[in-house]
Amino acid sequence: MRQRRRVDQLVSAGGVVYRIKNGSVQVMICGRNSPPIWGLPKGTPDRGETRQQAALREVREETGLEVEIDEFIDSIEYWFVRSSDGVRCHKTVFFFLMLATGGDISLHDKEFDTVWWSPVDEAQKILSYE
């Protein structure tokens, strides 16, 4: 009889942050140098936080921006094996469309090495994941 492996169900929330500059839409992307990766700001809800609250907090921490939620976009799901303990994980990430209303990207936390505004078409080419 095969033994069932443990599976952790994980949830994150984040945002596609946009602004309109000179008539063009730009989105915020976040990058790490090692390993090299470009992504969107997201993270795990704290105890008692709603997905919306977690998304707002994570975006603020990871980008330095103040934002407001326009609407829910969609969720994505993926599987991975956590390197620290070998546990198989199923993760769902909930993304919200967010308008930047203030803040400063120089105030982003250390989770990413750089955050910057990109035209939408360029961001789609740069992001590490579809």
mmCIF file of N, CA and C in Angstrom:
data_model
loop_
_atom_site.group_PDB
_atom_site.id
_atom_site.type_symbol
_atom_site.label_atom_id
_atom_site.label_comp_id
_atom_site.label_asym_id
_atom_site.label_seq_id
_atom_site.Cartn_x
_atom_site.Cartn_y
_atom_site.Cartn_z
ATOM 1 N N MET A 1 0.835 -1.185 0.000
ATOM 2 C CA MET A 1 0.000 0.000 0.000
ATOM 3 C C MET A 1 0.879 1.247 0.000
ATOM 4 N N ARG A 2 0.548 2.194 -0.886
ATOM 5 C CA ARG A 2 1.322 3.429 -0.980
ATOM 6 C C ARG A 2 0.988 4.388 0.143
ATOM 7 N N GLN A 3 2.012 4.992 0.691
ATOM 8 C CA GLN A 3 1.808 5.987 1.744
ATOM 9 C C GLN A 3 1.528 7.341 1.100
ATOM 10 N N ARG A 4 0.531 8.047 1.605
ATOM 11 C CA ARG A 4 0.196 9.381 1.081
ATOM 12 C C ARG A 4 1.184 10.407 1.613
ATOM 13 N N ARG A 5 1.701 11.217 0.694
ATOM 14 C CA ARG A 5 2.597 12.299 1.092
ATOM 15 C C ARG A 5 1.779 13.483 1.584
ATOM 16 N N ARG A 6 2.317 14.171 2.536
ATOM 17 C CA ARG A 6 1.673 15.376 3.058
ATOM 18 C C ARG A 6 1.659 16.460 1.985
ATOM 19 N N VAL A 7 0.551 17.195 1.921
ATOM 20 C CA VAL A 7 0.421 18.335 1.020
ATOM 21 C C VAL A 7 -0.020 19.535 1.845
ATOM 22 N N ASP A 8 0.743 20.606 1.766
ATOM 23 C CA ASP A 8 0.354 21.856 2.429
ATOM 24 C C ASP A 8 -0.423 22.713 1.431
ATOM 25 N N GLN A 9 -1.549 23.248 1.882
ATOM 26 C CA GLN A 9 -2.357 24.172 1.082
ATOM 27 C C GLN A 9 -1.966 25.586 1.495
ATOM 28 N N LEU A 10 -1.412 26.345 0.569
ATOM 29 C CA LEU A 10 -0.929 27.688 0.870
ATOM 30 C C LEU A 10 -1.729 28.732 0.095
ATOM 31 N N VAL A 11 -1.842 29.929 0.686
ATOM 32 C CA VAL A 11 -2.575 31.027 0.054
ATOM 33 C C VAL A 11 -1.721 32.286 0.125
ATOM 34 N N SER A 12 -1.730 33.044 -0.961
ATOM 35 C CA SER A 12 -1.102 34.368 -1.001
ATOM 36 C C SER A 12 -2.058 35.335 -1.677
ATOM 37 N N ALA A 13 -1.790 36.616 -1.495
ATOM 38 C CA ALA A 13 -2.591 37.655 -2.144
ATOM 39 C C ALA A 13 -1.662 38.780 -2.558
ATOM 40 N N GLY A 14 -1.978 39.378 -3.712
ATOM 41 C CA GLY A 14 -1.133 40.453 -4.199
ATOM 42 C C GLY A 14 -1.843 41.288 -5.234
ATOM 43 N N GLY A 15 -1.051 42.066 -5.958
ATOM 44 C CA GLY A 15 -1.692 42.992 -6.870
ATOM 45 C C GLY A 15 -0.949 43.247 -8.157
ATOM 46 N N VAL A 16 -1.739 43.627 -9.140
ATOM 47 C CA VAL A 16 -1.232 44.222 -10.364
ATOM 48 C C VAL A 16 -1.458 45.717 -10.170
ATOM 49 N N VAL A 17 -0.380 46.414 -9.837
ATOM 50 C CA VAL A 17 -0.454 47.841 -9.519
ATOM 51 C C VAL A 17 -0.209 48.625 -10.795
ATOM 52 N N TYR A 18 -1.082 49.600 -11.059
ATOM 53 C CA TYR A 18 -0.926 50.384 -12.285
ATOM 54 C C TYR A 18 -1.011 51.881 -11.998
ATOM 55 N N ARG A 19 -0.512 52.616 -12.970
ATOM 56 C CA ARG A 19 -0.667 54.064 -13.003
ATOM 57 C C ARG A 19 -0.743 54.462 -14.481
ATOM 58 N N ILE A 20 -1.265 55.651 -14.707
ATOM 59 C CA ILE A 20 -1.303 56.186 -16.065
ATOM 60 C C ILE A 20 -0.371 57.386 -16.097
ATOM 61 N N LYS A 21 0.645 57.303 -16.968
ATOM 62 C CA LYS A 21 1.630 58.374 -17.069
ATOM 63 C C LYS A 21 1.777 58.747 -18.538
ATOM 64 N N ASN A 22 1.594 60.029 -18.823
ATOM 65 C CA ASN A 22 1.670 60.527 -20.200
ATOM 66 C C ASN A 22 0.759 59.742 -21.143
ATOM 67 N N GLY A 23 -0.428 59.377 -20.639
ATOM 68 C CA GLY A 23 -1.412 58.684 -21.453
ATOM 69 C C GLY A 23 -1.170 57.200 -21.632
ATOM 70 N N SER A 24 -0.123 56.649 -21.010
ATOM 71 C CA SER A 24 0.173 55.224 -21.135
ATOM 72 C C SER A 24 0.031 54.531 -19.791
ATOM 73 N N VAL A 25 -0.411 53.276 -19.834
ATOM 74 C CA VAL A 25 -0.551 52.484 -18.614
ATOM 75 C C VAL A 25 0.794 51.825 -18.301
ATOM 76 N N GLN A 26 1.212 51.957 -17.050
ATOM 77 C CA GLN A 26 2.417 51.304 -16.554
ATOM 78 C C GLN A 26 2.038 50.419 -15.377
ATOM 79 N N VAL A 27 2.779 49.316 -15.195
ATOM 80 C CA VAL A 27 2.557 48.433 -14.061
ATOM 81 C C VAL A 27 3.850 48.289 -13.259
ATOM 82 N N MET A 28 3.669 48.000 -11.981
ATOM 83 C CA MET A 28 4.795 47.840 -11.072
ATOM 84 C C MET A 28 5.278 46.395 -11.126
ATOM 85 N N ILE A 29 6.586 46.210 -11.387
ATOM 86 C CA ILE A 29 7.158 44.872 -11.326
ATOM 87 C C ILE A 29 8.303 44.877 -10.322
ATOM 88 N N CYS A 30 8.565 43.707 -9.737
ATOM 89 C CA CYS A 30 9.526 43.576 -8.656
ATOM 90 C C CYS A 30 10.575 42.541 -9.048
ATOM 91 N N GLY A 31 11.849 42.858 -8.810
ATOM 92 C CA GLY A 31 12.911 41.958 -9.229
ATOM 93 C C GLY A 31 13.874 41.577 -8.125
ATOM 94 N N ARG A 32 14.370 40.328 -8.233
ATOM 95 C CA ARG A 32 15.425 39.812 -7.359
ATOM 96 C C ARG A 32 16.630 39.489 -8.223
ATOM 97 N N ASN A 33 17.808 39.728 -7.677
ATOM 98 C CA ASN A 33 19.036 39.435 -8.406
ATOM 99 C C ASN A 33 19.424 37.961 -8.345
ATOM 100 N N SER A 34 19.203 37.309 -7.179
ATOM 101 C CA SER A 34 19.628 35.929 -7.017
ATOM 102 C C SER A 34 18.605 35.142 -6.208
ATOM 103 N N PRO A 35 17.931 34.190 -6.808
ATOM 104 C CA PRO A 35 17.993 33.894 -8.235
ATOM 105 C C PRO A 35 17.282 34.997 -9.016
ATOM 106 N N PRO A 36 17.694 35.218 -10.256
ATOM 107 C CA PRO A 36 17.049 36.282 -11.033
ATOM 108 C C PRO A 36 15.585 35.959 -11.312
ATOM 109 N N ILE A 37 14.728 36.887 -10.913
ATOM 110 C CA ILE A 37 13.287 36.679 -11.079
ATOM 111 C C ILE A 37 12.600 38.034 -11.124
ATOM 112 N N TRP A 38 11.574 38.136 -11.965
ATOM 113 C CA TRP A 38 10.727 39.326 -12.019
ATOM 114 C C TRP A 38 9.299 38.886 -11.763
ATOM 115 N N GLY A 39 8.644 39.529 -10.808
ATOM 116 C CA GLY A 39 7.289 39.133 -10.460
ATOM 117 C C GLY A 39 6.438 40.309 -10.031
ATOM 118 N N LEU A 40 5.274 39.955 -9.525
ATOM 119 C CA LEU A 40 4.325 40.924 -8.986
ATOM 120 C C LEU A 40 4.360 40.843 -7.467
ATOM 121 N N PRO A 41 4.071 41.933 -6.791
ATOM 122 C CA PRO A 41 4.080 41.900 -5.327
ATOM 123 C C PRO A 41 2.941 41.033 -4.788
ATOM 124 N N LYS A 42 3.283 40.149 -3.844
ATOM 125 C CA LYS A 42 2.288 39.266 -3.223
ATOM 126 C C LYS A 42 2.875 38.692 -1.951
ATOM 127 N N GLY A 43 2.021 38.131 -1.123
ATOM 128 C CA GLY A 43 2.511 37.504 0.095
ATOM 129 C C GLY A 43 1.411 36.825 0.869
ATOM 130 N N THR A 44 1.804 36.245 1.979
ATOM 131 C CA THR A 44 0.916 35.439 2.811
ATOM 132 C C THR A 44 0.120 36.308 3.782
ATOM 133 N N PRO A 45 -1.188 36.067 3.872
ATOM 134 C CA PRO A 45 -1.988 36.815 4.852
ATOM 135 C C PRO A 45 -1.543 36.531 6.286
ATOM 136 N N ASP A 46 -1.534 37.565 7.096
ATOM 137 C CA ASP A 46 -1.322 37.396 8.532
ATOM 138 C C ASP A 46 -2.608 36.848 9.148
ATOM 139 N N ARG A 47 -2.491 36.284 10.334
ATOM 140 C CA ARG A 47 -3.659 35.736 11.025
ATOM 141 C C ARG A 47 -4.746 36.805 11.142
ATOM 142 N N GLY A 48 -5.952 36.476 10.696
ATOM 143 C CA GLY A 48 -7.090 37.385 10.798
ATOM 144 C C GLY A 48 -7.233 38.354 9.639
ATOM 145 N N GLU A 49 -6.264 38.398 8.741
ATOM 146 C CA GLU A 49 -6.347 39.297 7.590
ATOM 147 C C GLU A 49 -7.202 38.693 6.482
ATOM 148 N N THR A 50 -7.981 39.535 5.825
ATOM 149 C CA THR A 50 -8.678 39.096 4.615
ATOM 150 C C THR A 50 -7.671 39.076 3.469
ATOM 151 N N ARG A 51 -8.058 38.472 2.363
ATOM 152 C CA ARG A 51 -7.186 38.473 1.183
ATOM 153 C C ARG A 51 -6.916 39.899 0.709
ATOM 154 N N GLN A 52 -7.949 40.741 0.741
ATOM 155 C CA GLN A 52 -7.794 42.125 0.315
ATOM 156 C C GLN A 52 -6.819 42.877 1.227
ATOM 157 N N GLN A 53 -6.965 42.701 2.531
ATOM 158 C CA GLN A 53 -6.070 43.363 3.480
ATOM 159 C C GLN A 53 -4.628 42.896 3.288
ATOM 160 N N ALA A 54 -4.450 41.587 3.081
ATOM 161 C CA ALA A 54 -3.111 41.046 2.865
ATOM 162 C C ALA A 54 -2.507 41.605 1.587
ATOM 163 N N ALA A 55 -3.301 41.662 0.529
ATOM 164 C CA ALA A 55 -2.797 42.189 -0.747
ATOM 165 C C ALA A 55 -2.361 43.642 -0.595
ATOM 166 N N LEU A 56 -3.168 44.458 0.062
ATOM 167 C CA LEU A 56 -2.817 45.867 0.274
ATOM 168 C C LEU A 56 -1.533 46.000 1.090
ATOM 169 N N ARG A 57 -1.413 45.230 2.163
ATOM 170 C CA ARG A 57 -0.223 45.295 3.022
ATOM 171 C C ARG A 57 1.020 44.818 2.273
ATOM 172 N N GLU A 58 0.920 43.686 1.601
ATOM 173 C CA GLU A 58 2.074 43.141 0.886
ATOM 174 C C GLU A 58 2.557 44.096 -0.211
ATOM 175 N N VAL A 59 1.616 44.667 -0.954
ATOM 176 C CA VAL A 59 2.004 45.615 -2.001
ATOM 177 C C VAL A 59 2.685 46.829 -1.384
ATOM 178 N N ARG A 60 2.136 47.341 -0.306
ATOM 179 C CA ARG A 60 2.744 48.502 0.361
ATOM 180 C C ARG A 60 4.168 48.164 0.842
ATOM 181 N N GLU A 61 4.339 46.991 1.482
ATOM 182 C CA GLU A 61 5.659 46.612 1.998
ATOM 183 C C GLU A 61 6.664 46.379 0.864
ATOM 184 N N GLU A 62 6.247 45.647 -0.145
ATOM 185 C CA GLU A 62 7.179 45.225 -1.189
ATOM 186 C C GLU A 62 7.474 46.291 -2.235
ATOM 187 N N THR A 63 6.611 47.309 -2.355
ATOM 188 C CA THR A 63 6.833 48.345 -3.370
ATOM 189 C C THR A 63 7.055 49.738 -2.787
ATOM 190 N N GLY A 64 6.635 49.978 -1.555
ATOM 191 C CA GLY A 64 6.705 51.321 -0.974
ATOM 192 C C GLY A 64 5.542 52.207 -1.390
ATOM 193 N N LEU A 65 4.591 51.658 -2.158
ATOM 194 C CA LEU A 65 3.474 52.449 -2.679
ATOM 195 C C LEU A 65 2.217 52.292 -1.838
ATOM 196 N N GLU A 66 1.446 53.340 -1.791
ATOM 197 C CA GLU A 66 0.090 53.284 -1.261
ATOM 198 C C GLU A 66 -0.820 52.991 -2.448
ATOM 199 N N VAL A 67 -1.752 52.076 -2.263
ATOM 200 C CA VAL A 67 -2.619 51.657 -3.363
ATOM 201 C C VAL A 67 -4.050 51.480 -2.877
ATOM 202 N N GLU A 68 -4.962 51.449 -3.836
ATOM 203 C CA GLU A 68 -6.343 51.091 -3.521
ATOM 204 C C GLU A 68 -6.784 50.022 -4.524
ATOM 205 N N ILE A 69 -7.636 49.135 -4.054
ATOM 206 C CA ILE A 69 -8.107 48.040 -4.898
ATOM 207 C C ILE A 69 -9.218 48.530 -5.812
ATOM 208 N N ASP A 70 -9.057 48.274 -7.121
ATOM 209 C CA ASP A 70 -10.122 48.536 -8.096
ATOM 210 C C ASP A 70 -11.068 47.343 -8.169
ATOM 211 N N GLU A 71 -10.490 46.147 -8.330
ATOM 212 C CA GLU A 71 -11.319 44.946 -8.453
ATOM 213 C C GLU A 71 -10.456 43.699 -8.339
ATOM 214 N N PHE A 72 -11.112 42.578 -8.072
ATOM 215 C CA PHE A 72 -10.457 41.276 -8.081
ATOM 216 C C PHE A 72 -10.209 40.889 -9.534
ATOM 217 N N ILE A 73 -9.005 40.398 -9.842
ATOM 218 C CA ILE A 73 -8.684 39.970 -11.201
ATOM 219 C C ILE A 73 -8.962 38.489 -11.360
ATOM 220 N N ASP A 74 -8.203 37.671 -10.627
ATOM 221 C CA ASP A 74 -8.315 36.225 -10.760
ATOM 222 C C ASP A 74 -7.358 35.581 -9.757
ATOM 223 N N SER A 75 -7.410 34.267 -9.682
ATOM 224 C CA SER A 75 -6.444 33.536 -8.875
ATOM 225 C C SER A 75 -5.678 32.588 -9.787
ATOM 226 N N ILE A 76 -4.470 32.256 -9.367
ATOM 227 C CA ILE A 76 -3.670 31.256 -10.053
ATOM 228 C C ILE A 76 -3.323 30.169 -9.044
ATOM 229 N N GLU A 77 -3.037 28.978 -9.541
ATOM 230 C CA GLU A 77 -2.649 27.863 -8.679
ATOM 231 C C GLU A 77 -1.410 27.204 -9.254
ATOM 232 N N TYR A 78 -0.543 26.751 -8.357
ATOM 233 C CA TYR A 78 0.613 25.988 -8.809
ATOM 234 C C TYR A 78 1.100 25.075 -7.687
ATOM 235 N N TRP A 79 1.909 24.096 -8.071
ATOM 236 C CA TRP A 79 2.477 23.111 -7.159
ATOM 237 C C TRP A 79 3.984 23.289 -7.105
ATOM 238 N N PHE A 80 4.561 23.000 -5.936
ATOM 239 C CA PHE A 80 6.016 22.962 -5.807
ATOM 240 C C PHE A 80 6.369 22.112 -4.593
ATOM 241 N N VAL A 81 7.619 21.716 -4.523
ATOM 242 C CA VAL A 81 8.132 21.004 -3.358
ATOM 243 C C VAL A 81 9.016 21.973 -2.596
ATOM 244 N N ARG A 82 8.662 22.188 -1.332
ATOM 245 C CA ARG A 82 9.410 23.131 -0.501
ATOM 246 C C ARG A 82 10.796 22.554 -0.213
ATOM 247 N N SER A 83 11.830 23.308 -0.537
ATOM 248 C CA SER A 83 13.197 22.801 -0.411
ATOM 249 C C SER A 83 13.609 22.567 1.045
ATOM 250 N N SER A 84 13.044 23.321 1.978
ATOM 251 C CA SER A 84 13.469 23.211 3.382
ATOM 252 C C SER A 84 13.068 21.890 4.029
ATOM 253 N N ASP A 85 11.929 21.302 3.586
ATOM 254 C CA ASP A 85 11.470 20.064 4.244
ATOM 255 C C ASP A 85 10.928 19.008 3.276
ATOM 256 N N GLY A 86 10.964 19.302 1.980
ATOM 257 C CA GLY A 86 10.514 18.314 1.001
ATOM 258 C C GLY A 86 9.014 18.125 0.919
ATOM 259 N N VAL A 87 8.254 18.993 1.574
ATOM 260 C CA VAL A 87 6.800 18.872 1.564
ATOM 261 C C VAL A 87 6.248 19.413 0.259
ATOM 262 N N ARG A 88 5.299 18.673 -0.317
ATOM 263 C CA ARG A 88 4.631 19.085 -1.547
ATOM 264 C C ARG A 88 3.599 20.153 -1.178
ATOM 265 N N CYS A 89 3.589 21.265 -1.929
ATOM 266 C CA CYS A 89 2.712 22.397 -1.624
ATOM 267 C C CYS A 89 1.834 22.730 -2.827
ATOM 268 N N HIS A 90 0.588 23.031 -2.528
ATOM 269 C CA HIS A 90 -0.353 23.522 -3.532
ATOM 270 C C HIS A 90 -0.682 24.957 -3.125
ATOM 271 N N LYS A 91 -0.332 25.908 -3.984
ATOM 272 C CA LYS A 91 -0.486 27.316 -3.637
ATOM 273 C C LYS A 91 -1.507 27.981 -4.540
ATOM 274 N N THR A 92 -2.370 28.803 -3.926
ATOM 275 C CA THR A 92 -3.323 29.632 -4.656
ATOM 276 C C THR A 92 -2.986 31.089 -4.349
ATOM 277 N N VAL A 93 -2.838 31.891 -5.402
ATOM 278 C CA VAL A 93 -2.532 33.309 -5.250
ATOM 279 C C VAL A 93 -3.689 34.117 -5.830
ATOM 280 N N PHE A 94 -4.231 35.010 -5.023
ATOM 281 C CA PHE A 94 -5.349 35.866 -5.415
ATOM 282 C C PHE A 94 -4.794 37.239 -5.785
ATOM 283 N N PHE A 95 -5.086 37.682 -7.031
ATOM 284 C CA PHE A 95 -4.572 38.960 -7.509
ATOM 285 C C PHE A 95 -5.686 39.983 -7.673
ATOM 286 N N PHE A 96 -5.382 41.211 -7.251
ATOM 287 C CA PHE A 96 -6.305 42.339 -7.348
ATOM 288 C C PHE A 96 -5.688 43.410 -8.237
ATOM 289 N N LEU A 97 -6.522 44.076 -9.018
ATOM 290 C CA LEU A 97 -6.085 45.234 -9.791
ATOM 291 C C LEU A 97 -6.063 46.413 -8.828
ATOM 292 N N MET A 98 -4.925 47.128 -8.775
ATOM 293 C CA MET A 98 -4.740 48.186 -7.793
ATOM 294 C C MET A 98 -4.207 49.450 -8.447
ATOM 295 N N LEU A 99 -4.759 50.558 -8.044
ATOM 296 C CA LEU A 99 -4.310 51.863 -8.506
ATOM 297 C C LEU A 99 -3.331 52.443 -7.495
ATOM 298 N N ALA A 100 -2.165 52.890 -7.952
ATOM 299 C CA ALA A 100 -1.204 53.561 -7.076
ATOM 300 C C ALA A 100 -1.737 54.952 -6.738
ATOM 301 N N THR A 101 -1.799 55.265 -5.447
ATOM 302 C CA THR A 101 -2.332 56.556 -5.010
ATOM 303 C C THR A 101 -1.301 57.413 -4.293
ATOM 304 N N GLY A 102 -0.128 56.871 -4.015
ATOM 305 C CA GLY A 102 0.910 57.625 -3.310
ATOM 306 C C GLY A 102 2.062 56.714 -2.936
ATOM 307 N N GLY A 103 2.872 57.182 -2.006
ATOM 308 C CA GLY A 103 4.032 56.417 -1.577
ATOM 309 C C GLY A 103 5.238 56.692 -2.457
ATOM 310 N N ASP A 104 6.269 55.894 -2.270
ATOM 311 C CA ASP A 104 7.530 56.105 -2.978
ATOM 312 C C ASP A 104 8.241 54.755 -3.088
ATOM 313 N N ILE A 105 8.634 54.379 -4.308
ATOM 314 C CA ILE A 105 9.254 53.063 -4.490
ATOM 315 C C ILE A 105 10.603 52.949 -3.778
ATOM 316 N N SER A 106 11.211 54.068 -3.395
ATOM 317 C CA SER A 106 12.466 53.993 -2.632
ATOM 318 C C SER A 106 12.231 53.408 -1.238
ATOM 319 N N LEU A 107 10.973 53.307 -0.815
ATOM 320 C CA LEU A 107 10.629 52.786 0.510
ATOM 321 C C LEU A 107 10.314 51.291 0.509
ATOM 322 N N HIS A 108 10.557 50.606 -0.617
ATOM 323 C CA HIS A 108 10.246 49.171 -0.671
ATOM 324 C C HIS A 108 11.136 48.394 0.298
ATOM 325 N N ASP A 109 10.618 47.242 0.769
ATOM 326 C CA ASP A 109 11.374 46.433 1.720
ATOM 327 C C ASP A 109 12.482 45.648 1.011
ATOM 328 N N LYS A 110 13.157 44.786 1.743
ATOM 329 C CA LYS A 110 14.324 44.070 1.219
ATOM 330 C C LYS A 110 13.961 42.767 0.491
ATOM 331 N N GLU A 111 12.673 42.435 0.396
ATOM 332 C CA GLU A 111 12.305 41.193 -0.277
ATOM 333 C C GLU A 111 12.707 41.207 -1.757
ATOM 334 N N PHE A 112 12.659 42.386 -2.352
ATOM 335 C CA PHE A 112 13.083 42.531 -3.743
ATOM 336 C C PHE A 112 14.248 43.507 -3.803
ATOM 337 N N ASP A 113 15.136 43.271 -4.770
ATOM 338 C CA ASP A 113 16.280 44.159 -4.946
ATOM 339 C C ASP A 113 15.887 45.446 -5.660
ATOM 340 N N THR A 114 14.893 45.345 -6.532
ATOM 341 C CA THR A 114 14.461 46.529 -7.273
ATOM 342 C C THR A 114 12.974 46.437 -7.580
ATOM 343 N N VAL A 115 12.330 47.577 -7.604
ATOM 344 C CA VAL A 115 10.940 47.674 -8.066
ATOM 345 C C VAL A 115 10.882 48.848 -9.024
ATOM 346 N N TRP A 116 10.141 48.689 -10.121
ATOM 347 C CA TRP A 116 10.062 49.795 -11.071
ATOM 348 C C TRP A 116 8.818 49.708 -11.930
ATOM 349 N N TRP A 117 8.491 50.871 -12.498
ATOM 350 C CA TRP A 117 7.345 50.995 -13.376
ATOM 351 C C TRP A 117 7.740 50.552 -14.783
ATOM 352 N N SER A 118 6.884 49.768 -15.401
ATOM 353 C CA SER A 118 7.145 49.271 -16.748
ATOM 354 C C SER A 118 5.900 49.426 -17.605
ATOM 355 N N PRO A 119 6.064 49.789 -18.879
ATOM 356 C CA PRO A 119 4.908 49.729 -19.774
ATOM 357 C C PRO A 119 4.358 48.302 -19.785
ATOM 358 N N VAL A 120 3.056 48.162 -19.924
ATOM 359 C CA VAL A 120 2.408 46.848 -19.828
ATOM 360 C C VAL A 120 3.021 45.838 -20.792
ATOM 361 N N ASP A 121 3.227 46.214 -22.049
ATOM 362 C CA ASP A 121 3.741 45.256 -23.034
ATOM 363 C C ASP A 121 5.152 44.795 -22.680
ATOM 364 N N GLU A 122 5.975 45.673 -22.144
ATOM 365 C CA GLU A 122 7.324 45.285 -21.720
ATOM 366 C C GLU A 122 7.272 44.384 -20.489
ATOM 367 N N ALA A 123 6.389 44.705 -19.542
ATOM 368 C CA ALA A 123 6.263 43.891 -18.330
ATOM 369 C C ALA A 123 5.889 42.461 -18.680
ATOM 370 N N GLN A 124 4.988 42.295 -19.643
ATOM 371 C CA GLN A 124 4.578 40.945 -20.039
ATOM 372 C C GLN A 124 5.760 40.139 -20.567
ATOM 373 N N LYS A 125 6.725 40.779 -21.177
ATOM 374 C CA LYS A 125 7.910 40.094 -21.690
ATOM 375 C C LYS A 125 8.938 39.818 -20.586
ATOM 376 N N ILE A 126 8.993 40.701 -19.585
ATOM 377 C CA ILE A 126 10.005 40.619 -18.538
ATOM 378 C C ILE A 126 9.624 39.663 -17.420
ATOM 379 N N LEU A 127 8.342 39.616 -17.050
ATOM 380 C CA LEU A 127 7.916 38.804 -15.909
ATOM 381 C C LEU A 127 8.342 37.349 -16.082
ATOM 382 N N SER A 128 8.801 36.753 -15.001
ATOM 383 C CA SER A 128 9.312 35.376 -15.038
ATOM 384 C C SER A 128 8.212 34.349 -15.231
ATOM 385 N N TYR A 129 6.996 34.671 -14.828
ATOM 386 C CA TYR A 129 5.873 33.736 -14.937
ATOM 387 C C TYR A 129 4.712 34.406 -15.654
ATOM 388 N N GLU A 130 4.001 33.598 -16.429
ATOM 389 C CA GLU A 130 2.853 34.105 -17.190
ATOM 390 C C GLU A 130 1.772 34.580 -16.265
#
